[in-house]
Amino acid sequence: MRYSEMLLPTTKETPSDAEIVSHQLMLRAGMIRKLAGGIYSYLPLGYKIIKKIEAIIREEMDRAGGQEIFMPAVQPAELWQQSGRWNKYGKELLRFKDRHNRDYCIGPTHEEVVTDIVRNEIQTYRQLPLNLYQIQTKFRDEIRPRFGVMRSREFSMKDAYSFDRNEQGAALSYRKMFHAYERIFKRCGFRFRAVEADSGNIGGSYSHEFMVTADSGEDAMIYCTSCNYAANLEKAEAAKPELQPANEKELLPCEEVYTPDVKNIEEVSEFLSVRPGDVVKTLIFTADNETLAVLIRGDKDVNEIKLNNFLNAESLELATDEIIYKTTGSPRGFAGPIGLKCRILADYSLIGMKNFVIGANKENYHRKNCNAGRDFTIHEYADLKIVSESDRCPRCKGEMQLARGIEVGHVFKLGEKYSKAMNATFLDDDGKEKYMIMGCYGIGVSRMAAASIEQSHDDDGIIWPMSITPFQIIVTPVNMNDEEIAKQSEAIYARLKERGLEVLFDDRDERAGVKFKDADLIGIPIRITVGAKRLKEGNVEVKFRDRKELITVPLGEIETFIDEAVRSRIEECEA
Ligand code: ATP
Ligand code: MG
């Protein structure tokens, strides 16, 4: 491609509304342009990267036995009513009516549509297993679209769906996809980690997320430094502490203390000269129609996703001031478990605690030296806290570390959730009609492009991995008005293209400095500079985007040199 003919509008200025580096660089490199909030167009350079990523995804999905299909973006409400998600999905689902006043949505995901196809086409076990995938535009009316295509409303996703006869088959399908995802992200040049994850809006029994490690990532994950346990913080488990029989602390008499104007844990512990870990927080929640109290050690926080999963509630929120008053008899900030007329759950962090501080259910009062069992009853203990680095690995008791990540892929074991709701059955070899066991597997294609930049850039711009770069090589003549330079550059461009290499030829009549800056900004991995001095010696200069040094290469050897460099770099990612 000739630079002079390409729509490649680069800019020097950092756009003020772009918070993270990938968003800034995608705009500056002329990859994307915003149409509306969370809705972007891809310009030629940006779309080339998307197609490269898609090609790798297709290869690996096909290798793993997937069959590519293409489903509609617009979906009728009836299917979503059958699955039960029409009412559940909330405002992220963009709904509208057609001219006949029928309800539709734009697909945020395609479980319903694919299940409808499969229930109509599959009759017997002989037609299973099946893995269908597509690469398609999704729409989610995200509450806070941000970071460009990282969290947009319209985005491209690869979504795959597996259908199996039984649990064993479904587990195998899941493993195959897990393995395919590892290959995809490796080939695309990512440093990533697969972590245990919550199933969220999609539902189902278990799932893993593929996280690209990056400080700018929206997700937090925790991993064990000794074993391979890793989980999204939303899901991360805490081990149940063993009761220490040696904990012989004497139970002291419980007493009420006047604590004027102290409300939060820090204020309480300072006022009473105790550690936050000696205080117990009492949080009042409303889960569906039930009011309940959750107790947790003062230096820990409740993980509402874990709590929600434990309760299996449709909705969960912190109780309103009014409900708190009704339940505890006091305003917010003084709730405690003694005398509460609701179910009381306690996090594992309460196990073994003695003589702790709690709210007195009375404005401006707390209670000292409280003890569960003696002063009040805990109805159930559960793992409800947000895990931190001070916790031990729930599997091996090793040390854990926190990291931030960008979720680029998500695999779910769905089980019978959709096949049951939508009656997707098959006739098994024992003559019985059974529900298909499903899995679903998503990859954020457009998010991958942004994630790649987050992991691979410097002050001058993007540094594309060879496997997904829009061009492998940029040929940069330092002066197009010099006849010899122009001629030799044209020849190099032609010869490299003939070899099947992907070349951008910067044939613009611009100063060398401008061309170098653009080449660095758009991140082409190899630059060949053609200048008068070297050319006289029969040489050109090669610079790798991710290295400082300049390499002098004889004109006659340039194609083999470059060919070899491109190949070895692609192989590096695949190894
Ligand atoms: P998130 O937690 O980031 O909202 P999700 O769990 O809702 O993601 P899935 O339903 O698992 O996402 O979708 C599969 C993949 O699609 C995700 O792993 C992610 O890479 C991508 N994706 C999801 N939402 C967006 C979005 N708003 N913009 C870009 N990509 C997205
Ligand atoms: Mg989401």
Coordinates of C-alpha atoms and ligand atoms in Angstrom, one line a residue:
M1 CA 0.0 0.0 0.0
R2 CA 1.2 3.5 -0.8
Y3 CA 1.0 5.8 2.1
S4 CA 0.1 8.7 -0.2
E5 CA -3.1 6.9 -1.3
M6 CA -4.2 5.6 2.1
L7 CA -6.7 7.2 4.4
L8 CA -4.3 7.4 7.3
P9 CA -5.0 10.6 9.2
T10 CA -2.4 10.7 12.0
T11 CA -2.3 13.5 14.6
K12 CA 0.3 14.9 17.0
E13 CA -2.1 16.1 19.6
T14 CA -3.3 13.8 22.3
P15 CA -7.2 13.9 22.2
S16 CA -8.3 15.4 25.5
D17 CA -11.3 13.0 26.0
A18 CA -9.2 9.9 25.7
E19 CA -8.2 8.7 29.2
I20 CA -6.1 5.6 28.4
V21 CA -3.2 5.2 26.1
S22 CA -4.8 2.7 23.7
H23 CA -7.7 5.1 23.1
Q24 CA -5.3 8.0 22.6
L25 CA -3.1 6.1 20.2
M26 CA -6.0 4.5 18.2
L27 CA -7.3 8.0 17.6
R28 CA -3.8 9.5 16.9
A29 CA -2.8 6.7 14.6
G30 CA -6.0 7.2 12.6
M31 CA -7.4 3.8 13.4
I32 CA -10.8 4.7 14.7
R33 CA -13.2 7.6 14.7
K34 CA -16.1 8.2 17.1
L35 CA -19.6 8.4 15.6
A36 CA -21.6 8.6 18.9
G37 CA -21.0 7.6 22.5
G38 CA -19.5 4.1 22.5
I39 CA -19.9 3.8 18.7
Y40 CA -16.9 3.8 16.4
S41 CA -15.9 3.5 12.8
Y42 CA -12.7 1.7 11.8
L43 CA -10.6 3.5 9.3
P44 CA -8.4 1.4 7.0
L45 CA -5.5 0.9 9.4
G46 CA -7.7 0.0 12.3
Y47 CA -9.8 -2.4 10.3
K48 CA -6.7 -4.2 9.0
I49 CA -5.8 -5.1 12.6
I50 CA -9.3 -6.3 13.3
K51 CA -9.1 -8.6 10.2
K52 CA -5.7 -9.9 11.3
I53 CA -7.1 -10.8 14.7
E54 CA -10.2 -12.3 13.2
A55 CA -8.0 -14.5 10.9
I56 CA -6.1 -16.0 13.9
I57 CA -9.4 -16.6 15.7
R58 CA -10.9 -18.3 12.7
E59 CA -7.9 -20.6 12.3
E60 CA -7.9 -21.7 15.9
M61 CA -11.7 -22.0 16.1
D62 CA -11.7 -24.2 13.0
R63 CA -8.7 -26.2 14.3
A64 CA -10.7 -26.9 17.5
G65 CA -13.7 -28.2 15.5
G66 CA -15.8 -25.1 15.4
Q67 CA -18.0 -24.3 12.4
E68 CA -18.5 -20.7 11.4
I69 CA -22.1 -19.4 11.0
F70 CA -23.5 -15.9 10.8
M71 CA -26.6 -14.9 12.9
P72 CA -28.7 -11.8 12.7
A73 CA -27.9 -8.8 14.9
V74 CA -31.6 -8.1 15.2
Q75 CA -33.4 -10.6 17.4
P76 CA -37.2 -11.0 18.2
A77 CA -38.3 -10.6 21.8
E78 CA -40.1 -13.9 21.7
L79 CA -36.8 -15.8 22.0
W80 CA -35.7 -13.7 24.9
Q81 CA -39.0 -14.3 26.6
Q82 CA -38.6 -18.0 26.2
S83 CA -35.1 -17.9 27.8
G84 CA -36.4 -15.6 30.5
R85 CA -33.9 -12.9 29.8
W86 CA -36.3 -10.3 28.2
N87 CA -37.1 -9.1 31.7
K88 CA -33.8 -10.0 33.4
Y89 CA -31.3 -8.4 31.1
G90 CA -31.9 -4.8 32.1
K91 CA -31.0 -1.6 30.2
E92 CA -27.9 -3.0 28.5
L93 CA -30.4 -4.7 26.1
L94 CA -31.3 -2.2 23.4
R95 CA -34.9 -2.8 22.6
F96 CA -37.1 -1.4 19.9
K97 CA -40.4 -2.0 18.0
D98 CA -40.8 -2.6 14.3
R99 CA -43.7 -1.1 12.2
H100 CA -46.0 -3.9 13.3
N101 CA -45.4 -2.9 16.9
R102 CA -43.5 -6.1 17.6
D103 CA -40.6 -6.1 20.1
Y104 CA -37.0 -6.7 19.1
C105 CA -33.6 -6.2 20.4
I106 CA -30.1 -5.8 19.0
G107 CA -28.2 -8.8 20.2
P108 CA -25.8 -8.3 23.1
T109 CA -25.0 -12.0 22.8
H110 CA -26.6 -14.9 20.9
E111 CA -27.5 -17.8 23.2
E112 CA -31.2 -17.5 22.3
V113 CA -30.7 -17.4 18.5
V114 CA -28.2 -20.3 18.3
T115 CA -30.3 -22.4 20.7
D116 CA -33.3 -21.8 18.4
I117 CA -31.3 -22.9 15.4
V118 CA -30.0 -26.0 17.0
R119 CA -33.3 -27.1 18.6
N120 CA -34.8 -27.0 15.1
E121 CA -32.0 -28.8 13.2
I122 CA -30.7 -31.4 15.7
Q123 CA -32.8 -34.4 16.5
T124 CA -30.5 -37.2 17.6
Y125 CA -27.3 -37.9 19.5
R126 CA -25.7 -38.8 16.2
Q127 CA -25.6 -35.1 15.2
L128 CA -23.8 -34.1 18.4
P129 CA -21.4 -32.7 19.5
L130 CA -21.6 -29.4 17.7
N131 CA -19.7 -26.2 18.0
L132 CA -21.0 -23.2 16.1
Y133 CA -19.3 -19.8 16.1
Q134 CA -19.6 -16.4 14.5
I135 CA -17.7 -13.1 14.4
Q136 CA -20.4 -10.5 14.6
T137 CA -21.4 -7.0 15.8
K138 CA -22.9 -6.9 19.3
F139 CA -24.7 -4.0 20.9
R140 CA -24.8 -3.5 24.7
D141 CA -26.1 -0.2 25.9
E142 CA -23.3 0.1 28.5
I143 CA -24.0 2.5 31.3
R144 CA -20.6 4.0 31.0
P145 CA -19.0 3.4 27.6
R146 CA -15.4 4.5 27.8
F147 CA -11.8 3.9 26.8
G148 CA -12.7 3.9 23.1
V149 CA -13.3 0.4 21.7
M150 CA -12.2 -1.1 25.0
R151 CA -15.7 -0.6 26.5
S152 CA -17.9 0.5 23.7
R153 CA -21.6 0.0 23.1
E154 CA -21.2 -1.5 19.6
F155 CA -18.4 -3.9 19.3
S156 CA -17.2 -7.0 17.5
M157 CA -17.3 -10.3 19.3
K158 CA -16.4 -13.9 18.4
D159 CA -19.0 -16.0 20.1
A160 CA -19.1 -19.7 20.0
Y161 CA -21.7 -22.2 21.4
S162 CA -21.2 -25.9 22.0
F163 CA -23.9 -28.5 22.3
D164 CA -23.2 -31.9 23.8
R165 CA -25.0 -35.1 24.8
N166 CA -23.7 -35.3 28.3
E167 CA -21.6 -33.7 31.0
Q168 CA -18.4 -35.5 29.8
G169 CA -18.8 -34.3 26.3
A170 CA -19.5 -30.8 27.5
A171 CA -16.4 -30.8 29.7
L172 CA -14.4 -31.9 26.7
S173 CA -15.9 -29.1 24.5
Y174 CA -15.0 -26.6 27.3
R175 CA -11.4 -27.8 27.4
K176 CA -11.1 -27.6 23.7
M177 CA -12.2 -24.0 23.7
F178 CA -10.0 -23.2 26.7
H179 CA -7.0 -24.6 24.8
A180 CA -8.0 -22.7 21.6
Y181 CA -8.2 -19.5 23.5
E182 CA -4.8 -20.0 25.0
R183 CA -3.5 -20.4 21.4
I184 CA -5.3 -17.4 20.1
F185 CA -4.1 -15.0 22.8
K186 CA -0.6 -16.4 22.6
R187 CA -0.5 -16.0 18.8
C188 CA -1.7 -12.4 19.1
G189 CA 1.3 -11.7 21.3
F190 CA -0.5 -11.2 24.7
R191 CA 0.8 -11.7 28.2
F192 CA -2.3 -13.1 29.8
R193 CA -3.8 -15.3 32.5
A194 CA -6.9 -17.5 32.6
V195 CA -8.8 -16.8 35.8
E196 CA -11.9 -18.3 37.5
A197 CA -14.8 -16.0 36.9
D198 CA -18.4 -15.3 37.9
S199 CA -21.0 -16.2 35.2
G200 CA -22.8 -12.8 35.3
N201 CA -25.6 -12.1 32.9
I202 CA -25.0 -15.2 30.9
G203 CA -25.5 -17.6 33.8
G204 CA -24.4 -21.2 34.0
S205 CA -22.3 -23.2 36.3
Y206 CA -18.6 -22.2 35.9
S207 CA -16.5 -20.1 33.8
H208 CA -13.0 -18.7 33.1
E209 CA -12.0 -15.3 31.9
F210 CA -8.9 -14.6 29.9
M211 CA -7.2 -11.5 31.3
V212 CA -4.6 -9.5 29.5
T213 CA -2.4 -8.2 32.2
A214 CA -2.3 -4.4 32.2
D215 CA -2.3 -1.7 34.9
S216 CA -5.1 0.2 33.1
G217 CA -7.3 -2.9 33.1
E218 CA -10.8 -2.5 34.6
D219 CA -10.7 -5.9 36.2
A220 CA -8.8 -7.0 39.3
M221 CA -7.6 -10.5 39.7
I222 CA -5.8 -12.4 42.3
Y223 CA -3.4 -15.3 41.8
C224 CA -1.4 -17.7 43.9
T225 CA 2.3 -17.5 43.7
S226 CA 2.7 -21.2 44.5
C227 CA 0.0 -23.1 42.7
N228 CA -2.0 -22.2 39.6
Y229 CA -5.1 -20.8 41.4
A230 CA -6.2 -17.5 39.8
A231 CA -9.5 -15.8 39.9
N232 CA -11.3 -12.6 39.1
L233 CA -11.6 -10.7 42.4
E234 CA -15.4 -10.7 41.9
K235 CA -15.2 -14.5 42.3
A236 CA -12.0 -15.1 44.4
E237 CA -12.6 -17.5 47.2
A238 CA -11.3 -17.4 50.7
A239 CA -10.5 -20.6 52.6
K240 CA -12.6 -21.3 55.6
P241 CA -10.4 -20.6 58.6
E242 CA -9.8 -23.5 60.9
L243 CA -11.0 -22.9 64.4
Q244 CA -7.9 -22.5 66.7
P245 CA -8.5 -24.7 69.8
A246 CA -5.8 -22.7 71.5
N247 CA -7.8 -19.5 71.3
E248 CA -8.4 -19.4 75.1
K249 CA -9.3 -15.8 75.3
E250 CA -11.6 -15.2 78.2
L251 CA -15.1 -13.9 77.3
L252 CA -15.5 -10.5 78.8
P253 CA -18.8 -9.0 79.8
C254 CA -20.5 -7.1 77.0
E255 CA -21.0 -3.4 77.6
E256 CA -22.6 -0.5 75.9
V257 CA -20.3 2.5 75.2
Y258 CA -21.2 6.0 74.2
T259 CA -19.5 6.8 70.9
P260 CA -20.7 10.2 69.8
D261 CA -20.3 11.1 66.1
V262 CA -18.3 8.0 65.2
K263 CA -19.8 6.0 62.4
N264 CA -17.3 4.3 60.2
I265 CA -14.9 1.6 61.2
E266 CA -11.9 3.9 61.3
E267 CA -13.6 6.3 63.6
V268 CA -14.9 3.5 65.8
S269 CA -11.6 1.8 66.2
E270 CA -9.7 5.1 66.8
F271 CA -12.3 6.2 69.4
L272 CA -12.2 2.9 71.3
S273 CA -8.4 2.3 70.7
V274 CA -8.9 -1.0 69.1
R275 CA -7.8 -2.3 65.7
P276 CA -10.3 -2.3 62.8
G277 CA -9.9 -6.1 62.9
D278 CA -11.5 -6.1 66.4
V279 CA -14.6 -4.4 65.1
V280 CA -17.5 -6.3 63.4
K281 CA -19.4 -4.5 60.6
T282 CA -23.1 -5.2 60.3
L283 CA -24.5 -4.5 56.9
I284 CA -28.2 -4.6 56.2
F285 CA -29.2 -5.8 52.7
T286 CA -32.4 -6.3 50.8
A287 CA -32.3 -9.5 48.8
D288 CA -35.4 -9.8 46.6
N289 CA -38.0 -9.2 49.4
E290 CA -36.0 -10.3 52.3
T291 CA -34.1 -8.0 54.7
L292 CA -30.9 -9.6 56.1
A293 CA -27.8 -8.7 58.0
V294 CA -24.3 -9.6 57.0
L295 CA -21.5 -9.5 59.6
I296 CA -17.9 -9.1 58.5
R297 CA -14.7 -8.3 60.2
G298 CA -14.0 -4.5 60.2
D299 CA -11.0 -4.6 58.0
K300 CA -12.7 -6.6 55.3
D301 CA -15.4 -5.8 52.8
V302 CA -18.4 -7.7 51.5
N303 CA -18.2 -9.1 48.0
E304 CA -21.8 -8.5 46.8
I305 CA -21.4 -10.8 43.9
K306 CA -20.4 -13.7 46.2
L307 CA -23.2 -12.8 48.5
N308 CA -25.7 -12.7 45.6
N309 CA -24.5 -16.1 44.4
F310 CA -24.8 -17.5 47.9
L311 CA -28.4 -16.2 48.3
N312 CA -29.3 -17.0 44.7
A313 CA -31.2 -13.8 44.6
E314 CA -32.6 -12.0 41.6
S315 CA -31.8 -8.6 43.1
L316 CA -29.5 -7.5 45.9
E317 CA -28.9 -4.1 47.3
L318 CA -27.8 -2.3 50.5
A319 CA -30.9 -1.5 52.5
T320 CA -32.4 2.0 52.4
D321 CA -32.2 4.2 55.5
E322 CA -35.8 3.5 56.0
I323 CA -35.4 -0.2 56.1
I324 CA -32.3 0.1 58.3
Y325 CA -34.3 2.1 60.8
K326 CA -37.1 -0.4 60.7
T327 CA -34.8 -3.3 61.2
T328 CA -32.3 -1.9 63.7
G329 CA -34.3 0.9 65.4
S330 CA -31.4 3.3 64.7
P331 CA -30.1 5.4 61.9
R332 CA -27.4 4.2 59.5
G333 CA -24.0 3.7 61.1
F334 CA -25.0 1.9 64.3
A335 CA -26.3 -1.4 63.2
G336 CA -25.4 -4.5 65.2
P337 CA -26.5 -8.1 65.5
I338 CA -28.0 -8.1 69.0
G339 CA -31.8 -8.1 68.9
L340 CA -32.1 -8.0 65.1
K341 CA -35.2 -9.5 63.8
C342 CA -33.8 -10.8 60.5
R343 CA -31.6 -13.6 59.2
I344 CA -28.0 -13.0 60.2
L345 CA -25.2 -14.3 58.0
A346 CA -21.5 -14.0 58.9
D347 CA -18.5 -14.0 56.8
Y348 CA -15.8 -16.6 57.6
S349 CA -13.7 -13.8 59.0
L350 CA -15.8 -13.9 62.1
I351 CA -14.8 -17.4 62.9
G352 CA -12.6 -17.4 66.0
M353 CA -13.3 -13.7 66.9
K354 CA -13.8 -12.9 70.5
N355 CA -14.7 -9.8 72.5
F356 CA -15.3 -7.6 69.5
V357 CA -17.0 -4.3 69.0
I358 CA -20.4 -4.0 67.3
G359 CA -23.0 -1.3 66.7
A360 CA -25.6 -1.1 69.5
N361 CA -28.6 -0.4 67.3
K362 CA -28.9 2.8 69.1
E363 CA -27.7 6.2 67.8
N364 CA -24.3 7.2 69.1
Y365 CA -23.7 3.8 70.9
H366 CA -21.6 0.7 70.3
R367 CA -21.0 -2.4 72.3
K368 CA -17.7 -3.8 73.5
N369 CA -16.8 -7.4 74.2
C370 CA -19.5 -9.0 72.1
N371 CA -19.4 -12.7 71.4
A372 CA -21.4 -14.7 68.9
G373 CA -23.3 -17.5 70.4
R374 CA -23.4 -15.8 73.8
D375 CA -24.9 -12.4 72.8
F376 CA -26.6 -13.2 69.5
T377 CA -27.0 -16.0 67.0
I378 CA -25.4 -16.3 63.6
H379 CA -27.7 -18.3 61.4
E380 CA -25.1 -19.2 58.8
Y381 CA -21.4 -18.7 58.0
A382 CA -20.3 -18.3 54.4
D383 CA -17.4 -17.0 52.3
L384 CA -18.6 -13.5 51.6
K385 CA -15.6 -11.2 51.7
I386 CA -13.5 -9.5 49.0
V387 CA -10.2 -11.4 49.0
S388 CA -7.0 -9.4 49.4
E389 CA -3.3 -10.1 49.3
S390 CA -3.3 -10.7 53.0
D391 CA -5.4 -13.8 52.4
R392 CA -3.9 -17.2 51.7
C393 CA -4.6 -19.2 48.6
P394 CA -7.9 -21.2 49.1
R395 CA -6.3 -24.2 47.3
C396 CA -2.7 -24.5 48.7
K397 CA -2.5 -21.8 51.4
G398 CA 0.3 -20.1 49.4
E399 CA 0.7 -16.4 49.1
M400 CA -1.5 -14.4 46.7
Q401 CA -0.9 -11.4 44.6
L402 CA -3.3 -8.9 43.0
A403 CA -3.0 -7.7 39.4
R404 CA -5.1 -5.7 37.0
G405 CA -6.3 -7.1 33.8
I406 CA -8.4 -6.5 30.6
E407 CA -10.9 -9.3 30.0
V408 CA -10.5 -10.3 26.4
G409 CA -12.2 -13.7 26.5
H410 CA -14.7 -15.6 28.6
V411 CA -15.6 -19.2 28.5
F412 CA -18.8 -20.5 30.2
K413 CA -20.1 -23.9 31.1
L414 CA -23.9 -23.3 30.6
G415 CA -25.2 -26.7 31.3
E416 CA -29.0 -27.0 30.6
K417 CA -29.9 -23.4 31.4
Y418 CA -30.9 -22.4 27.8
S419 CA -31.7 -25.9 26.4
K420 CA -34.2 -26.4 29.3
A421 CA -35.8 -23.0 29.0
M422 CA -36.0 -23.2 25.2
N423 CA -36.7 -26.9 25.0
A424 CA -33.6 -27.9 23.0
T425 CA -33.7 -31.6 23.2
F426 CA -32.3 -34.6 21.3
L427 CA -33.0 -38.3 21.2
D428 CA -30.3 -40.2 23.0
D429 CA -29.2 -43.8 22.2
D430 CA -31.2 -45.1 25.1
G431 CA -34.3 -43.9 23.4
K432 CA -34.8 -41.0 25.9
E433 CA -35.4 -37.4 25.0
K434 CA -32.7 -35.3 26.8
Y435 CA -31.7 -31.6 27.0
M436 CA -28.5 -30.7 25.3
I437 CA -25.6 -29.6 27.5
M438 CA -24.3 -26.2 26.4
G439 CA -21.2 -24.1 26.7
C440 CA -20.6 -20.6 25.3
Y441 CA -17.4 -18.8 24.6
G442 CA -16.8 -15.2 23.8
I443 CA -13.8 -13.1 22.6
G444 CA -13.9 -9.3 22.4
V445 CA -12.3 -8.8 19.0
S446 CA -12.2 -5.0 19.0
R447 CA -11.2 -5.0 22.7
M448 CA -8.2 -7.2 21.7
A449 CA -6.9 -4.5 19.4
A450 CA -7.0 -1.9 22.3
A451 CA -5.6 -4.4 24.8
S452 CA -2.7 -5.1 22.5
I453 CA -1.8 -1.4 22.5
E454 CA -2.1 -1.2 26.3
Q455 CA 0.5 -3.9 26.6
S456 CA 2.8 -2.8 23.8
H457 CA 3.6 0.9 23.3
D458 CA 6.1 3.5 24.2
D459 CA 6.3 7.3 24.3
D460 CA 6.4 7.4 20.5
G461 CA 3.4 5.2 19.7
I462 CA 2.2 1.7 19.2
I463 CA 4.5 -1.4 18.9
W464 CA 2.5 -4.1 17.1
P465 CA 3.3 -7.7 17.5
M466 CA 4.2 -9.1 14.1
S467 CA 1.2 -11.5 14.1
I468 CA -1.5 -8.8 14.1
T469 CA 0.3 -5.7 12.7
P470 CA -1.5 -3.9 9.9
F471 CA 1.8 -3.9 7.9
Q472 CA 4.9 -5.9 8.7
I473 CA 7.2 -3.4 7.0
I474 CA 7.3 0.3 6.2
V475 CA 9.7 1.4 3.5
T476 CA 10.8 5.0 4.2
P477 CA 12.7 6.9 1.5
V478 CA 14.2 10.0 3.3
N479 CA 13.7 12.1 0.2
M480 CA 11.3 11.3 -2.6
N481 CA 12.8 14.0 -4.8
D482 CA 16.1 12.2 -5.0
E483 CA 15.7 10.0 -8.1
E484 CA 18.0 7.2 -7.0
I485 CA 16.3 7.0 -3.5
A486 CA 12.9 7.0 -5.1
K487 CA 13.8 4.3 -7.6
Q488 CA 15.5 2.0 -5.1
S489 CA 12.6 2.4 -2.7
E490 CA 10.1 1.5 -5.3
A491 CA 12.1 -1.6 -6.2
I492 CA 12.4 -2.7 -2.6
Y493 CA 8.6 -2.2 -2.1
A494 CA 7.9 -4.2 -5.2
R495 CA 10.2 -7.1 -4.3
L496 CA 8.9 -7.4 -0.7
K497 CA 5.4 -7.4 -1.9
E498 CA 6.2 -10.1 -4.5
R499 CA 7.3 -12.3 -1.6
G500 CA 3.9 -11.9 0.0
L501 CA 5.1 -9.5 2.7
E502 CA 2.8 -6.8 3.9
V503 CA 4.4 -3.5 3.1
L504 CA 3.5 0.2 3.6
F505 CA 5.5 2.4 1.2
D506 CA 5.8 5.9 2.6
D507 CA 6.0 7.6 -0.8
R508 CA 4.9 11.0 0.6
D509 CA 6.8 14.1 -0.2
E510 CA 7.5 14.7 3.5
R511 CA 10.5 15.3 5.6
A512 CA 12.3 12.2 7.0
G513 CA 11.5 13.3 10.5
V514 CA 7.8 13.5 9.9
K515 CA 7.8 10.0 8.3
F516 CA 9.8 8.5 11.2
K517 CA 7.4 9.9 13.7
D518 CA 4.4 8.5 11.8
A519 CA 6.0 5.1 11.4
D520 CA 6.7 5.0 15.1
L521 CA 3.1 6.2 16.0
I522 CA 1.4 3.6 13.8
G523 CA 3.7 0.9 15.2
I524 CA 5.0 -0.9 12.1
P525 CA 7.5 -3.5 13.5
I526 CA 10.2 -3.1 10.8
R527 CA 11.3 0.1 9.1
I528 CA 13.6 0.1 6.1
T529 CA 15.1 3.5 5.6
V530 CA 16.5 4.4 2.2
G531 CA 18.9 7.3 2.3
A532 CA 21.6 8.8 0.0
K533 CA 24.7 8.0 2.1
R534 CA 23.9 4.3 2.7
L535 CA 22.6 3.8 -0.8
K536 CA 26.0 5.0 -2.2
E537 CA 27.6 2.1 -0.3
G538 CA 24.9 -0.2 -1.6
N539 CA 23.1 -0.5 1.7
V540 CA 19.9 0.4 3.4
E541 CA 19.1 0.8 7.1
V542 CA 16.7 -1.5 9.0
K543 CA 15.2 -0.5 12.4
F544 CA 13.0 -2.7 14.5
R545 CA 10.2 -0.7 16.2
D546 CA 11.0 -2.3 19.6
R547 CA 14.8 -1.8 19.5
K548 CA 17.1 1.1 19.5
E549 CA 19.8 0.1 17.1
L550 CA 20.0 0.6 13.4
I551 CA 21.1 -2.3 11.3
T552 CA 22.9 -1.8 7.9
V553 CA 21.8 -4.4 5.3
P554 CA 23.2 -4.7 1.8
L555 CA 20.5 -3.9 -0.8
G556 CA 20.9 -7.3 -2.4
E557 CA 20.1 -9.1 0.9
I558 CA 17.2 -7.0 2.0
E559 CA 14.4 -9.4 1.0
T560 CA 15.9 -12.5 2.6
F561 CA 16.8 -10.5 5.7
I562 CA 13.3 -9.1 6.1
D563 CA 11.6 -12.3 5.2
E564 CA 13.5 -14.1 7.9
A565 CA 12.9 -11.4 10.5
V566 CA 9.1 -11.4 9.8
R567 CA 8.9 -15.2 9.9
S568 CA 10.9 -15.7 13.1
R569 CA 8.8 -13.0 14.9
I570 CA 5.6 -14.7 13.9
E571 CA 6.9 -18.0 15.0
E572 CA 8.0 -16.5 18.3
C573 CA 4.4 -15.8 19.1
E574 CA 3.3 -19.2 18.0
A575 CA 5.9 -21.2 19.9
Ligands
ATP1 P1 -17.3 -7.0 30.9 O1 -17.2 -7.6 32.2 O2 -16.0 -6.4 30.4 O3 -18.5 -6.1 30.7 P2 -18.7 -9.3 30.0 O4 -18.4 -10.3 31.0 O5 -19.9 -8.6 30.0 O6 -17.5 -8.2 29.9 P3 -19.0 -11.3 27.9 O7 -20.5 -11.3 28.0 O8 -18.3 -12.4 28.5 O9 -18.5 -9.9 28.5 O10 -18.5 -11.0 26.4 C1 -17.4 -11.7 25.9 C2 -16.3 -10.7 25.5 O11 -16.8 -9.6 24.8 C3 -15.6 -10.2 26.8 O12 -14.7 -11.0 27.3 C4 -15.0 -8.9 26.2 O13 -13.7 -9.2 25.7 C5 -16.0 -8.5 25.1 N1 -16.8 -7.3 25.5 C6 -17.8 -7.4 26.4 N2 -18.4 -6.2 26.6 C7 -17.7 -5.3 25.8 C8 -17.8 -3.9 25.5 N3 -18.7 -3.2 26.0 N4 -16.9 -3.4 24.6 C9 -16.0 -4.2 24.0 N5 -15.8 -5.5 24.2 C10 -16.7 -6.1 25.1
MG2 MG -20.4 -6.5 30.4

